[in-house]
Short mmCIF file of C-alpha atoms and ligand atoms in Angstrom, two decimals:
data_model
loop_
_atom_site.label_atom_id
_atom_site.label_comp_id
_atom_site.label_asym_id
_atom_site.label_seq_id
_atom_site.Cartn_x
_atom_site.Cartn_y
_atom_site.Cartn_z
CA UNK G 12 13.37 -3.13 13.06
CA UNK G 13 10.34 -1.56 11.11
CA UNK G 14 10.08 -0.44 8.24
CA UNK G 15 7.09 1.59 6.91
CA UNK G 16 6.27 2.40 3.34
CA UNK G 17 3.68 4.23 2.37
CA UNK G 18 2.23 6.38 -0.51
CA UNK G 19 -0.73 7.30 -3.46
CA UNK G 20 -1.18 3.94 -5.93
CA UNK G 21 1.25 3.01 -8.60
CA UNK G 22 3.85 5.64 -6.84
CA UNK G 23 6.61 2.30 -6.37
CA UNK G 24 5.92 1.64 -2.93
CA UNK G 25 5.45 -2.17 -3.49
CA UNK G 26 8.49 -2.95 -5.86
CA UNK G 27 10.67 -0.66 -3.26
CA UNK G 28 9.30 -2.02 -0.33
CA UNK G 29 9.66 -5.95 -1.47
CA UNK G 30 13.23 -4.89 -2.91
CA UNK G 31 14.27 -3.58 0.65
CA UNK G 32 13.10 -6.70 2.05
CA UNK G 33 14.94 -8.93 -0.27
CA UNK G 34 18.20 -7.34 0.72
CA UNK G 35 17.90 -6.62 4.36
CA UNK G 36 16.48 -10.31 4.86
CA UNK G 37 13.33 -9.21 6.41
CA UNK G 38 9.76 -9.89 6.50
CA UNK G 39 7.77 -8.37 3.54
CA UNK G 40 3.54 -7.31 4.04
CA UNK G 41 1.91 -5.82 1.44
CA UNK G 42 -1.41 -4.70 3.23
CA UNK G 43 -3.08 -3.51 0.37
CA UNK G 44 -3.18 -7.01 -0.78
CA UNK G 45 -5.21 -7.20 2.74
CA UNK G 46 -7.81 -4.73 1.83
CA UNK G 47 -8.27 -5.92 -2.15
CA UNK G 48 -9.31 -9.60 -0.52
CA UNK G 49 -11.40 -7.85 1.88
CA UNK G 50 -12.77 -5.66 -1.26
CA UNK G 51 -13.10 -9.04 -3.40
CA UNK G 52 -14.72 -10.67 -0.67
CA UNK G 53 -17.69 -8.12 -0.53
CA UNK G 54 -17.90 -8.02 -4.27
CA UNK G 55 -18.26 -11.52 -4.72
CA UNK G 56 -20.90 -11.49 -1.83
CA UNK G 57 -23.29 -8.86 -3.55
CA UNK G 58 -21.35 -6.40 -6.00
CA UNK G 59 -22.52 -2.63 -6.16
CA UNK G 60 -23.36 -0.89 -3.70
CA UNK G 61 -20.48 -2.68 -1.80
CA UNK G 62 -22.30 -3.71 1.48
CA UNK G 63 -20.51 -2.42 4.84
CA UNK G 64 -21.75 -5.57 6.68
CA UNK G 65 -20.24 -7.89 4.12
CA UNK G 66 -17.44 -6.24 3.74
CA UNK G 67 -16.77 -6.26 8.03
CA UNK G 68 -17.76 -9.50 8.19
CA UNK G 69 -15.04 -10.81 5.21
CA UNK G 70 -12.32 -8.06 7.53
CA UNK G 71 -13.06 -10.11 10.43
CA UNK G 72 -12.88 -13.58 9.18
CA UNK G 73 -9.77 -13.30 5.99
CA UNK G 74 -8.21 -15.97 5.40
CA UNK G 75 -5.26 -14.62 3.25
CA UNK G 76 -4.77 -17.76 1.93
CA UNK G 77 -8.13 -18.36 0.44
CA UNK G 78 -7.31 -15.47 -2.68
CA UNK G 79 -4.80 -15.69 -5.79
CA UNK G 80 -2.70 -12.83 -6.43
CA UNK G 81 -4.07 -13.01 -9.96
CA UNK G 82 -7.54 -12.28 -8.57
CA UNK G 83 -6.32 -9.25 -6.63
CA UNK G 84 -4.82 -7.26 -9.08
CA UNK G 85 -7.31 -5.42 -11.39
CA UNK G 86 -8.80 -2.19 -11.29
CA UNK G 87 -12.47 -3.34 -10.14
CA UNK G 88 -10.93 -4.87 -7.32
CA UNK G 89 -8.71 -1.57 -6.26
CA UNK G 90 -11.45 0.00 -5.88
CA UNK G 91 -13.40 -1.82 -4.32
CA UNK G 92 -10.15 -1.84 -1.79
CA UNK G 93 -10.42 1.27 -1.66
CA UNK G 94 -13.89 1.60 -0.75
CA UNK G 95 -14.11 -1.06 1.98
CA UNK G 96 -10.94 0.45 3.21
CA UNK G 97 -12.76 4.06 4.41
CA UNK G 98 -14.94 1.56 6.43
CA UNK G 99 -13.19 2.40 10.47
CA UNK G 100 -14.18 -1.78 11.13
CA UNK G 101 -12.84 -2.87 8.58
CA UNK G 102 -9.25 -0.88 9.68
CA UNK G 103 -9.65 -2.06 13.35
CA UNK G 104 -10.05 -5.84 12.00
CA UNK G 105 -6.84 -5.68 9.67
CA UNK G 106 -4.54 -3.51 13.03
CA UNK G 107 -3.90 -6.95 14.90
CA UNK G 108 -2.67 -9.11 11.88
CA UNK G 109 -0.50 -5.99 10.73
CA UNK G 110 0.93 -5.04 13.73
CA UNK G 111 1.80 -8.68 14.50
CA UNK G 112 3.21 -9.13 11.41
CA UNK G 113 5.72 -6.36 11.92
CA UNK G 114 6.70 -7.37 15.21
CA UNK G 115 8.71 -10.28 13.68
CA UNK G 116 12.56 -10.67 14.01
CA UNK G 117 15.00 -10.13 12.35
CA UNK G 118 13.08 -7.10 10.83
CA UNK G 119 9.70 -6.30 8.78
CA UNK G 120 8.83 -3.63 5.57
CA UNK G 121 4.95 -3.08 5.50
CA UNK G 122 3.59 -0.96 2.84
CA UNK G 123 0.69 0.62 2.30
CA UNK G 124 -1.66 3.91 3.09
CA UNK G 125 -1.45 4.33 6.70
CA UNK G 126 1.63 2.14 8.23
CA UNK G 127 4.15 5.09 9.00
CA UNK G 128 0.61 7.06 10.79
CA UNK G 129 -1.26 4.34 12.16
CA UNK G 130 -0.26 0.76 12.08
CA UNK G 131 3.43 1.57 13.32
CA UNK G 132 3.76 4.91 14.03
CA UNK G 133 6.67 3.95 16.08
CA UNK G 134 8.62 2.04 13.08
CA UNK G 135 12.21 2.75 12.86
CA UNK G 136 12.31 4.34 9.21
CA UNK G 137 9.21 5.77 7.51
CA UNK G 138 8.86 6.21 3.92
CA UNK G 139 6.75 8.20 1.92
CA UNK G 140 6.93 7.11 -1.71
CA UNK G 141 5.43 9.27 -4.47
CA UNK G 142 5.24 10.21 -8.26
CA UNK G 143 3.41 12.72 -10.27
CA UNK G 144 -0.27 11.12 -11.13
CA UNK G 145 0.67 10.95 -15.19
CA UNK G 146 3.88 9.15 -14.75
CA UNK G 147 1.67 6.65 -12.16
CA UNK G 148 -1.03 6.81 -14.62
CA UNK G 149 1.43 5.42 -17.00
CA UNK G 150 3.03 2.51 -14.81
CA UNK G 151 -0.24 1.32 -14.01
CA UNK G 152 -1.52 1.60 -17.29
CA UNK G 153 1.59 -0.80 -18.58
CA UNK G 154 1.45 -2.82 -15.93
CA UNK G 155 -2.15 -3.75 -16.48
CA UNK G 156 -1.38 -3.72 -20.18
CA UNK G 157 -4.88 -1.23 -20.27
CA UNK G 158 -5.42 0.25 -23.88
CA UNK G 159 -6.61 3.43 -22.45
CA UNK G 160 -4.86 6.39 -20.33
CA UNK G 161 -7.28 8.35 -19.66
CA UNK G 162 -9.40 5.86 -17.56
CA UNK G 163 -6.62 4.43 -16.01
CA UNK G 164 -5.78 7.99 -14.25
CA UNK G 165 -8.83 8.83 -13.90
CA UNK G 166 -9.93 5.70 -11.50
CA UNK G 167 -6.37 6.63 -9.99
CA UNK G 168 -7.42 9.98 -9.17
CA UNK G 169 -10.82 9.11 -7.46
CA UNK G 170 -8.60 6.48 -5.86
CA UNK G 171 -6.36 8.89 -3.84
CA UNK G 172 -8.90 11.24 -3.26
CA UNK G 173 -10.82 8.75 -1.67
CA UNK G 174 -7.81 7.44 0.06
CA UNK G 175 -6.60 10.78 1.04
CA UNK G 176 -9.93 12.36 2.00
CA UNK G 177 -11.80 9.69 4.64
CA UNK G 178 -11.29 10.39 8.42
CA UNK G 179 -10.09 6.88 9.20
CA UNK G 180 -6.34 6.83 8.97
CA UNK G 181 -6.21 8.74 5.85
CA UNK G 182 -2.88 8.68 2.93
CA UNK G 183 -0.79 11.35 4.09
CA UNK G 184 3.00 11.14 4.89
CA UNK G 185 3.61 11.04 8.47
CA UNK G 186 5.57 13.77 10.04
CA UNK G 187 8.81 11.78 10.31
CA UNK G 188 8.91 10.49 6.93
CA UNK G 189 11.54 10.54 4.33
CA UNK G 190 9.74 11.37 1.32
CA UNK G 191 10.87 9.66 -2.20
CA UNK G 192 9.60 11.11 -5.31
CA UNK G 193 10.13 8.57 -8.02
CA UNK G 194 9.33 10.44 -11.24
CA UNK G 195 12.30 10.64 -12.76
CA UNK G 196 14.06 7.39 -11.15
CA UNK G 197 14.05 3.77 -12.87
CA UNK G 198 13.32 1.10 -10.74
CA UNK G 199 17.27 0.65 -10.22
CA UNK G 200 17.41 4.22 -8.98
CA UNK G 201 14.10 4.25 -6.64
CA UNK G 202 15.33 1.12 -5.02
CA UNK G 203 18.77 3.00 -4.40
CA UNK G 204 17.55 6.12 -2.63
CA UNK G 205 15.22 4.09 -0.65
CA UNK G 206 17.89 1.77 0.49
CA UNK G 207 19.89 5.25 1.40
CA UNK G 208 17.04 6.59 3.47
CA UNK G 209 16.86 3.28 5.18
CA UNK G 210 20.75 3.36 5.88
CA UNK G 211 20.78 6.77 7.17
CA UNK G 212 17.81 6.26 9.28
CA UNK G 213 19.64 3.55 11.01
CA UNK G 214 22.72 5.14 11.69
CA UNK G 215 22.96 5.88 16.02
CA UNK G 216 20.11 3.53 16.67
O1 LIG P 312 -1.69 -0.57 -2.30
P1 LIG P 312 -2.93 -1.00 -3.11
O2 LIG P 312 -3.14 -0.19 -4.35
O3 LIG P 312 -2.95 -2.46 -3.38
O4 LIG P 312 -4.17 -0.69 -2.11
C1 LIG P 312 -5.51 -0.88 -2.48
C2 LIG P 312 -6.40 0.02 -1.64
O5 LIG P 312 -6.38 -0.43 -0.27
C3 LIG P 312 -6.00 1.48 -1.59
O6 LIG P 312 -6.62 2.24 -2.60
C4 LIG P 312 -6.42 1.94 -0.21
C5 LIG P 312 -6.42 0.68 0.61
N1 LIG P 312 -5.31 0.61 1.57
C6 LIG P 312 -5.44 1.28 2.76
O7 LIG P 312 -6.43 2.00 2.96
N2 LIG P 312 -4.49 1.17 3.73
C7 LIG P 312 -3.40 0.42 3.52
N3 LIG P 312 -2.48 0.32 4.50
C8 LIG P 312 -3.22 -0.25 2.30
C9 LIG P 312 -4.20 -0.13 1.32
#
């Protein structure tokens, strides 16, 4: 059993995918953790420009275990993610380790960009998770605790365009997905209608 979870930053994906996990005791990837090391990687090997070589190179040989969360989660290194994640090597590198990881019993919940398109395309309930860019403006910006708004969406912004724009296994929901707008849910609520989706979906199967 696969589950794919996908959507734009700071739309919930994450906190609904890892709360699906929890409760149907499966396996939880969060693969843009993947690309941010990847991004890291090539930052700490030469900064701006990001270089593509450095950046395949660190795809090819991540050791997941070599990064702290703590290192992963601010807004240089999102976009640097973001960057190194238009590079098609870079992708091909990361397919193996994803799709093995999904393949685990009992079950598996990957989010990120591309899983419902790309990485599984055969998973057994897609999800496409979404908000409106000021209320994800506005999670991120608490999250980070980040003084100002404005910047916050704005690196957001350039974020899903780039995201949504590149011909290698760009964001967009796949055809088959269940789409969950979270705007106007708490997390209680999000979690809810995503557990739903994932109930429904498994109904006959
Ligand atoms: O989910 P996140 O914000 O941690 O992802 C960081 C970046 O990684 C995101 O801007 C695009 C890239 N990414 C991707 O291209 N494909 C994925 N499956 C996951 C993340």
């Amino acid at each position: 059993m696969i589950v794919a979870v996908d959507g734009p930053a700071a739309a919930g994906k994450g906190t609904i995918a890892r709360a699906l996990a929890k409760h149907l005791g499966y396996h939880f990837l969060d693969t843009g953790a993947l690309y941010r090391m990847v991004g890291l990687a090539a930052l700490r090997a030469g900064g701006a420009p990001i270089s593509a070589a450095a950046a395949i190179a660190a795809a090819r040989t991540l050791d997941p275990g070599a990064f702290a969360d703590s290192d992963l989660r601010n807004e240089m290194v999102a976009a640097a993610a973001s960057e190194v994640a238009a590079i098609p090597e870079v992708r091909a590198a990361l397919l193996a380790l994803q799709r093995a990881f999904a393949r685990q019993k009992p079950g598996a919940v990957l989010d990120g960009r591309d899983i419902g398109t790309v990485v599984c395309p055969d998973a057994d309930v897609k999800l496409f998770v979404t908000a409106s860019q000021e209320v994800r403006a506005r999670r991120r910006q608490q999250e980070l605790g980040a003084a100002d708004y404005e910047s916050v969406l704005a690196e957001i912004l350039t974020r899903d365009a780039r995201d949504s724009q590149r011909p290698v296994s760009p964001l967009i929901p796949a055809a088959d997905a269940v789409i969950i707008d979270t705007s106007d849910l708490d997390r209680d609520q999000a979690v809810a209608a995503a557990l739903r989706a994932v109930m429904a979906n498994r109904v006959g199967r």
